[in-house]
């Protein structure tokens, strides 16, 4: 084989690889433009747009890689968070923080002797779950988690499915920091002290911190008498609770797999550093026999399964996948 032939072969390979990279780059540029149009992104200048494109490209390549591997029980998609770094995402879309201030939940667990537990549960089917909401760029997942649990017990006890106010909690709960993070037990304690919580319509969500409007805050429609913590690191106890009503849970929700989850049973790529709050609204088993928790998130309907996630349960790890069994709690009507 001549040196000239080898040179031409190497040159041809180099050209092919360069063309492939160019085509891939052009493809991602096209996807970026479509994504910008879909989500209505407007950047302050070309430099910011170029910066966001580089982040977008990195995230898209990761999403495509995970999906093409085909070895997971879930899929990812290029959703509205695709131009954010993980650090930016955590700062604006999570917000679960436990303060050093003590809380005073009931120390008993009312369901510890419950043995008759349905094989599956979906509180949406029973009318105890309001439509998916969106916390936006405000780290107040804790308020959405607590509200969803209160909405659940309110419907179960009264038959009324009422959308309650997260903004009231963001503005009025002492011990939490509004858009800079909070804890569901503080939200429950406030609702008890305030003798109730108002409606979303009366005290609408604004995705920003505000001053507590006392006049609106006392216009209440839903009341709770107390709240309880589920025994920690015990998925069986969590199952007993969720069989009776929706339950607030803390999770680690900052991995890229979690950020871009779109379908299937989520089986990992997360730890137990709790930084996000959601609401467990059911449980079940997939067609392949994988047990899961059904959770309601607060990132809008373009994330996950129209705003919901199925996350694996009974893996043998006491904390549960993403730490879901570490700090559950619920209101008592």
mmCIF file of C-alpha atoms in Angstrom:
data_model
loop_
_atom_site.group_PDB
_atom_site.id
_atom_site.type_symbol
_atom_site.label_atom_id
_atom_site.label_comp_id
_atom_site.label_asym_id
_atom_site.label_seq_id
_atom_site.Cartn_x
_atom_site.Cartn_y
_atom_site.Cartn_z
ATOM 1 C CA UNK A 1 0.000 0.000 0.000
ATOM 2 C CA UNK A 2 1.552 3.317 -1.080
ATOM 3 C CA UNK A 3 2.185 6.257 1.214
ATOM 4 C CA UNK A 4 0.056 8.383 -1.117
ATOM 5 C CA UNK A 5 -2.916 6.037 -0.717
ATOM 6 C CA UNK A 6 -2.552 5.987 3.065
ATOM 7 C CA UNK A 7 -2.370 9.772 3.104
ATOM 8 C CA UNK A 8 -5.543 10.053 1.011
ATOM 9 C CA UNK A 9 -7.305 7.555 3.286
ATOM 10 C CA UNK A 10 -6.359 9.532 6.397
ATOM 11 C CA UNK A 11 -7.407 12.783 4.703
ATOM 12 C CA UNK A 12 -10.743 11.280 3.693
ATOM 13 C CA UNK A 13 -11.356 10.070 7.259
ATOM 14 C CA UNK A 14 -10.484 13.504 8.649
ATOM 15 C CA UNK A 15 -12.838 15.226 6.197
ATOM 16 C CA UNK A 16 -15.639 12.776 7.014
ATOM 17 C CA UNK A 17 -15.216 13.347 10.743
ATOM 18 C CA UNK A 18 -15.139 17.117 10.282
ATOM 19 C CA UNK A 19 -18.281 16.994 8.144
ATOM 20 C CA UNK A 20 -19.990 14.795 10.722
ATOM 21 C CA UNK A 21 -19.154 17.257 13.495
ATOM 22 C CA UNK A 22 -20.414 20.129 11.343
ATOM 23 C CA UNK A 23 -23.666 18.326 10.583
ATOM 24 C CA UNK A 24 -24.125 17.517 14.271
ATOM 25 C CA UNK A 25 -23.437 21.126 15.218
ATOM 26 C CA UNK A 26 -25.890 22.348 12.565
ATOM 27 C CA UNK A 27 -28.476 19.901 13.876
ATOM 28 C CA UNK A 28 -28.121 21.161 17.447
ATOM 29 C CA UNK A 29 -28.237 24.783 16.237
ATOM 30 C CA UNK A 30 -31.536 23.946 14.541
ATOM 31 C CA UNK A 31 -32.858 22.298 17.686
ATOM 32 C CA UNK A 32 -31.752 25.317 19.697
ATOM 33 C CA UNK A 33 -33.663 27.717 17.445
ATOM 34 C CA UNK A 34 -36.770 25.532 17.661
ATOM 35 C CA UNK A 35 -36.390 25.306 21.427
ATOM 36 C CA UNK A 36 -36.067 29.101 21.744
ATOM 37 C CA UNK A 37 -39.255 29.559 19.724
ATOM 38 C CA UNK A 38 -41.136 26.908 21.703
ATOM 39 C CA UNK A 39 -40.300 28.356 25.116
ATOM 40 C CA UNK A 40 -40.203 32.021 24.137
ATOM 41 C CA UNK A 41 -36.628 32.664 25.247
ATOM 42 C CA UNK A 42 -35.272 36.194 24.848
ATOM 43 C CA UNK A 43 -31.631 36.839 25.684
ATOM 44 C CA UNK A 44 -30.198 40.255 26.478
ATOM 45 C CA UNK A 45 -27.477 40.073 23.814
ATOM 46 C CA UNK A 46 -25.628 37.741 21.431
ATOM 47 C CA UNK A 47 -23.008 36.919 24.044
ATOM 48 C CA UNK A 48 -25.671 35.611 26.431
ATOM 49 C CA UNK A 49 -27.340 33.682 23.617
ATOM 50 C CA UNK A 50 -24.011 32.057 22.696
ATOM 51 C CA UNK A 51 -23.353 31.189 26.350
ATOM 52 C CA UNK A 52 -26.774 29.579 26.642
ATOM 53 C CA UNK A 53 -26.230 27.673 23.391
ATOM 54 C CA UNK A 54 -23.089 26.053 24.785
ATOM 55 C CA UNK A 55 -25.005 24.960 27.903
ATOM 56 C CA UNK A 56 -27.901 23.775 25.734
ATOM 57 C CA UNK A 57 -25.565 21.776 23.491
ATOM 58 C CA UNK A 58 -23.927 20.057 26.462
ATOM 59 C CA UNK A 59 -27.309 19.153 27.961
ATOM 60 C CA UNK A 60 -28.732 17.916 24.649
ATOM 61 C CA UNK A 61 -25.713 15.702 24.022
ATOM 62 C CA UNK A 62 -26.116 14.221 27.500
ATOM 63 C CA UNK A 63 -29.854 13.615 27.011
ATOM 64 C CA UNK A 64 -29.295 11.955 23.620
ATOM 65 C CA UNK A 65 -26.510 9.794 25.051
ATOM 66 C CA UNK A 66 -28.662 8.525 27.935
ATOM 67 C CA UNK A 67 -31.625 7.780 25.678
ATOM 68 C CA UNK A 68 -29.494 6.071 23.027
ATOM 69 C CA UNK A 69 -27.879 3.785 25.586
ATOM 70 C CA UNK A 70 -31.312 2.248 26.138
ATOM 71 C CA UNK A 71 -30.382 0.646 29.442
ATOM 72 C CA UNK A 72 -32.632 2.657 31.753
ATOM 73 C CA UNK A 73 -36.276 2.245 32.715
ATOM 74 C CA UNK A 74 -36.946 5.921 32.011
ATOM 75 C CA UNK A 75 -36.424 8.475 29.247
ATOM 76 C CA UNK A 76 -35.167 12.038 29.213
ATOM 77 C CA UNK A 77 -36.263 14.944 27.024
ATOM 78 C CA UNK A 78 -35.090 18.439 26.090
ATOM 79 C CA UNK A 79 -37.454 20.453 28.282
ATOM 80 C CA UNK A 80 -37.591 24.130 29.245
ATOM 81 C CA UNK A 81 -34.569 23.828 31.565
ATOM 82 C CA UNK A 82 -32.124 22.886 28.808
ATOM 83 C CA UNK A 83 -30.251 26.223 28.793
ATOM 84 C CA UNK A 84 -29.524 26.106 32.539
ATOM 85 C CA UNK A 85 -26.515 24.723 34.332
ATOM 86 C CA UNK A 86 -27.196 22.337 37.194
ATOM 87 C CA UNK A 87 -26.168 25.040 39.675
ATOM 88 C CA UNK A 88 -28.590 27.571 38.172
ATOM 89 C CA UNK A 89 -31.351 25.003 38.184
ATOM 90 C CA UNK A 90 -30.841 24.144 41.858
ATOM 91 C CA UNK A 91 -30.833 27.819 42.833
ATOM 92 C CA UNK A 92 -34.191 28.621 41.215
ATOM 93 C CA UNK A 93 -36.241 25.428 40.898
ATOM 94 C CA UNK A 94 -35.731 23.573 44.169
ATOM 95 C CA UNK A 95 -35.808 25.081 47.682
ATOM 96 C CA UNK A 96 -36.133 22.388 50.343
ATOM 97 C CA UNK A 97 -34.275 23.606 53.437
ATOM 98 C CA UNK A 98 -34.569 22.451 57.027
ATOM 99 C CA UNK A 99 -33.889 25.252 59.497
ATOM 100 C CA UNK A 100 -32.288 24.733 62.878
ATOM 101 C CA UNK A 101 -35.512 25.933 64.485
ATOM 102 C CA UNK A 102 -37.414 23.038 66.067
ATOM 103 C CA UNK A 103 -40.834 21.922 64.865
ATOM 104 C CA UNK A 104 -43.588 20.329 66.916
ATOM 105 C CA UNK A 105 -45.325 17.600 64.932
ATOM 106 C CA UNK A 106 -47.231 14.884 66.716
ATOM 107 C CA UNK A 107 -44.798 12.187 67.766
ATOM 108 C CA UNK A 108 -47.253 9.369 67.119
ATOM 109 C CA UNK A 109 -47.792 7.775 63.719
ATOM 110 C CA UNK A 110 -51.461 7.028 63.317
ATOM 111 C CA UNK A 111 -51.066 4.443 60.565
ATOM 112 C CA UNK A 112 -48.437 2.193 62.173
ATOM 113 C CA UNK A 113 -50.909 -0.656 62.689
ATOM 114 C CA UNK A 114 -52.547 -0.344 59.276
ATOM 115 C CA UNK A 115 -52.457 -3.704 57.511
ATOM 116 C CA UNK A 116 -55.150 -3.420 54.827
ATOM 117 C CA UNK A 117 -53.332 -1.444 52.152
ATOM 118 C CA UNK A 118 -54.568 -1.261 48.537
ATOM 119 C CA UNK A 119 -52.217 -2.734 45.926
ATOM 120 C CA UNK A 120 -52.272 0.547 44.012
ATOM 121 C CA UNK A 121 -53.320 4.104 44.764
ATOM 122 C CA UNK A 122 -53.696 7.225 42.650
ATOM 123 C CA UNK A 123 -55.293 10.140 44.475
ATOM 124 C CA UNK A 124 -55.898 11.888 41.144
ATOM 125 C CA UNK A 125 -58.538 9.279 40.382
ATOM 126 C CA UNK A 126 -60.290 10.111 43.647
ATOM 127 C CA UNK A 127 -60.371 13.851 42.971
ATOM 128 C CA UNK A 128 -57.881 14.751 45.721
ATOM 129 C CA UNK A 129 -55.232 16.325 43.460
ATOM 130 C CA UNK A 130 -55.467 19.747 41.819
ATOM 131 C CA UNK A 131 -53.876 20.350 38.388
ATOM 132 C CA UNK A 132 -50.095 20.640 38.066
ATOM 133 C CA UNK A 133 -48.699 24.040 39.072
ATOM 134 C CA UNK A 134 -45.401 25.778 38.294
ATOM 135 C CA UNK A 135 -43.204 27.417 40.927
ATOM 136 C CA UNK A 136 -41.233 29.261 38.221
ATOM 137 C CA UNK A 137 -37.913 30.825 39.177
ATOM 138 C CA UNK A 138 -38.700 30.829 42.888
ATOM 139 C CA UNK A 139 -37.208 28.266 45.280
ATOM 140 C CA UNK A 140 -40.451 27.569 47.107
ATOM 141 C CA UNK A 141 -41.074 23.918 46.266
ATOM 142 C CA UNK A 142 -41.742 23.455 49.998
ATOM 143 C CA UNK A 143 -44.880 25.620 49.719
ATOM 144 C CA UNK A 144 -46.207 23.684 46.712
ATOM 145 C CA UNK A 145 -45.554 20.359 48.447
ATOM 146 C CA UNK A 146 -47.359 21.433 51.613
ATOM 147 C CA UNK A 147 -50.280 22.953 49.705
ATOM 148 C CA UNK A 148 -50.776 19.798 47.623
ATOM 149 C CA UNK A 149 -50.950 17.715 50.810
ATOM 150 C CA UNK A 150 -53.447 20.122 52.422
ATOM 151 C CA UNK A 151 -55.518 20.174 49.221
ATOM 152 C CA UNK A 152 -55.587 16.378 49.396
ATOM 153 C CA UNK A 153 -56.806 16.005 52.977
ATOM 154 C CA UNK A 154 -59.296 18.861 52.442
ATOM 155 C CA UNK A 155 -60.898 17.060 49.494
ATOM 156 C CA UNK A 156 -60.878 13.694 51.246
ATOM 157 C CA UNK A 157 -62.644 15.158 54.290
ATOM 158 C CA UNK A 158 -64.989 17.672 52.651
ATOM 159 C CA UNK A 159 -65.378 16.515 49.071
ATOM 160 C CA UNK A 160 -64.223 19.948 47.854
ATOM 161 C CA UNK A 161 -61.269 20.055 45.447
ATOM 162 C CA UNK A 162 -59.948 23.581 46.040
ATOM 163 C CA UNK A 163 -56.732 25.103 44.709
ATOM 164 C CA UNK A 164 -55.061 26.683 47.737
ATOM 165 C CA UNK A 165 -52.524 29.503 47.971
ATOM 166 C CA UNK A 166 -48.773 28.855 47.827
ATOM 167 C CA UNK A 167 -48.098 32.606 47.779
ATOM 168 C CA UNK A 168 -49.695 32.971 51.212
ATOM 169 C CA UNK A 169 -47.138 30.521 52.571
ATOM 170 C CA UNK A 170 -44.253 32.195 50.710
ATOM 171 C CA UNK A 171 -45.214 35.584 52.182
ATOM 172 C CA UNK A 172 -46.376 34.619 55.659
ATOM 173 C CA UNK A 173 -44.556 31.555 57.008
ATOM 174 C CA UNK A 174 -42.024 32.414 59.696
ATOM 175 C CA UNK A 175 -38.968 30.189 59.829
ATOM 176 C CA UNK A 176 -38.900 29.704 56.060
ATOM 177 C CA UNK A 177 -37.302 32.037 53.541
ATOM 178 C CA UNK A 178 -39.860 32.267 50.773
ATOM 179 C CA UNK A 179 -38.184 31.908 47.385
ATOM 180 C CA UNK A 180 -34.908 31.102 49.120
ATOM 181 C CA UNK A 181 -36.131 27.847 50.588
ATOM 182 C CA UNK A 182 -38.276 26.428 53.352
ATOM 183 C CA UNK A 183 -39.705 23.387 55.084
ATOM 184 C CA UNK A 184 -43.171 21.845 54.862
ATOM 185 C CA UNK A 185 -43.598 21.395 58.629
ATOM 186 C CA UNK A 186 -43.260 25.184 59.061
ATOM 187 C CA UNK A 187 -46.006 25.633 56.497
ATOM 188 C CA UNK A 188 -48.285 23.284 58.436
ATOM 189 C CA UNK A 189 -47.507 25.066 61.714
ATOM 190 C CA UNK A 190 -48.419 28.403 60.114
ATOM 191 C CA UNK A 191 -51.718 27.092 58.741
ATOM 192 C CA UNK A 192 -52.675 25.856 62.223
ATOM 193 C CA UNK A 193 -51.684 29.150 63.857
ATOM 194 C CA UNK A 194 -53.524 31.155 61.165
ATOM 195 C CA UNK A 195 -56.576 28.901 61.564
ATOM 196 C CA UNK A 196 -56.528 28.043 57.908
ATOM 197 C CA UNK A 197 -55.286 28.738 54.383
ATOM 198 C CA UNK A 198 -56.840 30.786 51.599
ATOM 199 C CA UNK A 199 -57.488 29.994 47.948
ATOM 200 C CA UNK A 200 -55.172 30.453 44.988
ATOM 201 C CA UNK A 201 -57.787 32.760 43.472
ATOM 202 C CA UNK A 202 -57.920 35.004 46.536
ATOM 203 C CA UNK A 203 -54.156 35.086 47.165
ATOM 204 C CA UNK A 204 -52.642 34.373 43.703
ATOM 205 C CA UNK A 205 -49.142 33.086 43.060
ATOM 206 C CA UNK A 206 -46.542 35.630 41.879
ATOM 207 C CA UNK A 207 -43.301 33.579 41.947
ATOM 208 C CA UNK A 208 -41.538 36.139 44.138
ATOM 209 C CA UNK A 209 -41.217 37.080 47.777
ATOM 210 C CA UNK A 210 -43.768 39.502 49.169
ATOM 211 C CA UNK A 211 -45.106 41.001 52.374
ATOM 212 C CA UNK A 212 -47.779 38.982 54.127
ATOM 213 C CA UNK A 213 -51.189 40.423 53.280
ATOM 214 C CA UNK A 214 -52.981 39.937 56.578
ATOM 215 C CA UNK A 215 -56.407 40.759 55.193
ATOM 216 C CA UNK A 216 -56.169 38.096 52.494
ATOM 217 C CA UNK A 217 -54.410 35.683 54.854
ATOM 218 C CA UNK A 218 -57.361 35.541 57.221
ATOM 219 C CA UNK A 219 -59.818 34.782 54.405
ATOM 220 C CA UNK A 220 -59.424 31.018 54.857
ATOM 221 C CA UNK A 221 -61.231 28.043 53.293
ATOM 222 C CA UNK A 222 -59.159 25.037 54.411
ATOM 223 C CA UNK A 223 -58.123 24.123 57.946
ATOM 224 C CA UNK A 224 -55.911 21.499 59.551
ATOM 225 C CA UNK A 225 -55.710 20.528 63.217
ATOM 226 C CA UNK A 226 -52.154 19.174 63.356
ATOM 227 C CA UNK A 227 -49.411 17.500 61.335
ATOM 228 C CA UNK A 228 -47.305 14.378 61.696
ATOM 229 C CA UNK A 229 -43.943 13.146 60.480
ATOM 230 C CA UNK A 230 -43.783 9.689 58.934
ATOM 231 C CA UNK A 231 -41.081 7.514 60.588
ATOM 232 C CA UNK A 232 -37.827 8.225 58.756
ATOM 233 C CA UNK A 233 -36.168 5.794 56.355
ATOM 234 C CA UNK A 234 -39.173 3.490 56.282
ATOM 235 C CA UNK A 235 -40.893 2.982 52.910
ATOM 236 C CA UNK A 236 -43.481 0.694 54.494
ATOM 237 C CA UNK A 237 -44.547 3.509 56.823
ATOM 238 C CA UNK A 238 -44.662 5.904 53.862
ATOM 239 C CA UNK A 239 -46.857 3.403 52.027
ATOM 240 C CA UNK A 240 -49.241 3.280 54.991
ATOM 241 C CA UNK A 241 -49.526 7.061 54.936
ATOM 242 C CA UNK A 242 -49.921 7.491 51.160
ATOM 243 C CA UNK A 243 -52.639 4.829 51.176
ATOM 244 C CA UNK A 244 -54.688 7.330 53.202
ATOM 245 C CA UNK A 245 -53.858 10.683 51.592
ATOM 246 C CA UNK A 246 -51.147 12.631 49.734
ATOM 247 C CA UNK A 247 -47.903 13.102 51.692
ATOM 248 C CA UNK A 248 -45.183 15.769 51.476
ATOM 249 C CA UNK A 249 -41.707 14.358 50.828
ATOM 250 C CA UNK A 250 -38.220 15.760 50.460
ATOM 251 C CA UNK A 251 -35.982 14.379 47.712
ATOM 252 C CA UNK A 252 -32.732 15.090 45.943
ATOM 253 C CA UNK A 253 -33.968 16.543 42.672
ATOM 254 C CA UNK A 254 -30.918 18.122 41.098
ATOM 255 C CA UNK A 255 -29.287 15.477 38.914
ATOM 256 C CA UNK A 256 -29.504 15.925 35.144
ATOM 257 C CA UNK A 257 -31.501 12.710 34.878
ATOM 258 C CA UNK A 258 -34.056 14.151 37.297
ATOM 259 C CA UNK A 259 -34.082 17.557 35.567
ATOM 260 C CA UNK A 260 -34.802 16.059 32.139
ATOM 261 C CA UNK A 261 -36.965 13.086 33.149
ATOM 262 C CA UNK A 262 -39.908 12.662 30.804
ATOM 263 C CA UNK A 263 -41.343 9.140 31.167
ATOM 264 C CA UNK A 264 -40.973 5.698 32.697
ATOM 265 C CA UNK A 265 -40.021 4.614 36.209
ATOM 266 C CA UNK A 266 -37.116 6.692 37.503
ATOM 267 C CA UNK A 267 -34.514 4.386 38.994
ATOM 268 C CA UNK A 268 -31.648 6.548 40.088
ATOM 269 C CA UNK A 269 -28.877 8.939 39.155
ATOM 270 C CA UNK A 270 -29.530 10.831 42.378
ATOM 271 C CA UNK A 271 -28.390 10.772 45.985
ATOM 272 C CA UNK A 272 -29.951 11.572 49.346
ATOM 273 C CA UNK A 273 -28.977 15.233 49.762
ATOM 274 C CA UNK A 274 -32.529 16.515 50.131
ATOM 275 C CA UNK A 275 -32.937 19.805 48.248
ATOM 276 C CA UNK A 276 -36.376 19.606 46.650
ATOM 277 C CA UNK A 277 -39.908 18.960 47.867
ATOM 278 C CA UNK A 278 -42.721 17.158 46.054
ATOM 279 C CA UNK A 279 -45.896 15.340 47.051
ATOM 280 C CA UNK A 280 -46.410 11.590 46.992
ATOM 281 C CA UNK A 281 -49.920 11.115 45.599
ATOM 282 C CA UNK A 282 -49.946 7.368 44.995
ATOM 283 C CA UNK A 283 -48.047 4.211 44.194
ATOM 284 C CA UNK A 284 -48.281 1.230 41.875
ATOM 285 C CA UNK A 285 -46.422 -1.264 39.731
ATOM 286 C CA UNK A 286 -45.323 -0.958 36.110
ATOM 287 C CA UNK A 287 -45.938 -3.595 33.443
ATOM 288 C CA UNK A 288 -42.492 -5.089 34.024
ATOM 289 C CA UNK A 289 -43.150 -5.500 37.755
ATOM 290 C CA UNK A 290 -41.204 -2.459 38.988
ATOM 291 C CA UNK A 291 -42.831 -0.886 42.057
ATOM 292 C CA UNK A 292 -43.042 2.903 42.060
ATOM 293 C CA UNK A 293 -44.148 5.994 43.918
ATOM 294 C CA UNK A 294 -46.284 8.502 42.036
ATOM 295 C CA UNK A 295 -45.228 12.062 42.795
ATOM 296 C CA UNK A 296 -46.663 15.453 41.906
ATOM 297 C CA UNK A 297 -44.010 18.054 41.083
ATOM 298 C CA UNK A 298 -44.218 21.846 40.730
ATOM 299 C CA UNK A 299 -42.281 22.395 37.495
ATOM 300 C CA UNK A 300 -45.236 22.713 35.120
ATOM 301 C CA UNK A 301 -46.664 20.167 32.686
ATOM 302 C CA UNK A 302 -43.735 20.162 30.231
ATOM 303 C CA UNK A 303 -41.591 18.274 32.763
ATOM 304 C CA UNK A 304 -42.020 14.555 33.390
ATOM 305 C CA UNK A 305 -45.237 12.713 32.657
ATOM 306 C CA UNK A 306 -47.300 15.897 32.283
ATOM 307 C CA UNK A 307 -45.853 17.191 35.550
ATOM 308 C CA UNK A 308 -45.754 13.873 37.429
ATOM 309 C CA UNK A 309 -43.051 11.272 38.014
ATOM 310 C CA UNK A 310 -42.995 7.590 38.791
ATOM 311 C CA UNK A 311 -40.004 6.847 40.999
ATOM 312 C CA UNK A 312 -38.885 3.362 42.005
ATOM 313 C CA UNK A 313 -39.837 2.093 45.484
ATOM 314 C CA UNK A 314 -38.807 -0.879 47.629
ATOM 315 C CA UNK A 315 -35.226 -1.046 46.388
ATOM 316 C CA UNK A 316 -33.978 -2.178 49.783
ATOM 317 C CA UNK A 317 -32.286 1.136 50.589
ATOM 318 C CA UNK A 318 -33.887 2.534 53.779
ATOM 319 C CA UNK A 319 -33.856 6.121 52.467
ATOM 320 C CA UNK A 320 -35.584 5.193 49.213
ATOM 321 C CA UNK A 321 -34.569 6.405 45.758
ATOM 322 C CA UNK A 322 -33.489 10.070 45.934
ATOM 323 C CA UNK A 323 -34.123 9.995 49.700
ATOM 324 C CA UNK A 324 -37.909 9.942 49.303
ATOM 325 C CA UNK A 325 -38.428 8.101 52.615
ATOM 326 C CA UNK A 326 -36.145 10.296 54.729
ATOM 327 C CA UNK A 327 -38.431 13.188 55.786
ATOM 328 C CA UNK A 328 -42.094 12.621 54.834
ATOM 329 C CA UNK A 329 -44.831 14.553 56.649
ATOM 330 C CA UNK A 330 -48.523 15.269 56.268
ATOM 331 C CA UNK A 331 -51.269 17.517 57.637
ATOM 332 C CA UNK A 332 -54.134 16.204 59.732
ATOM 333 C CA UNK A 333 -57.556 17.727 59.060
#
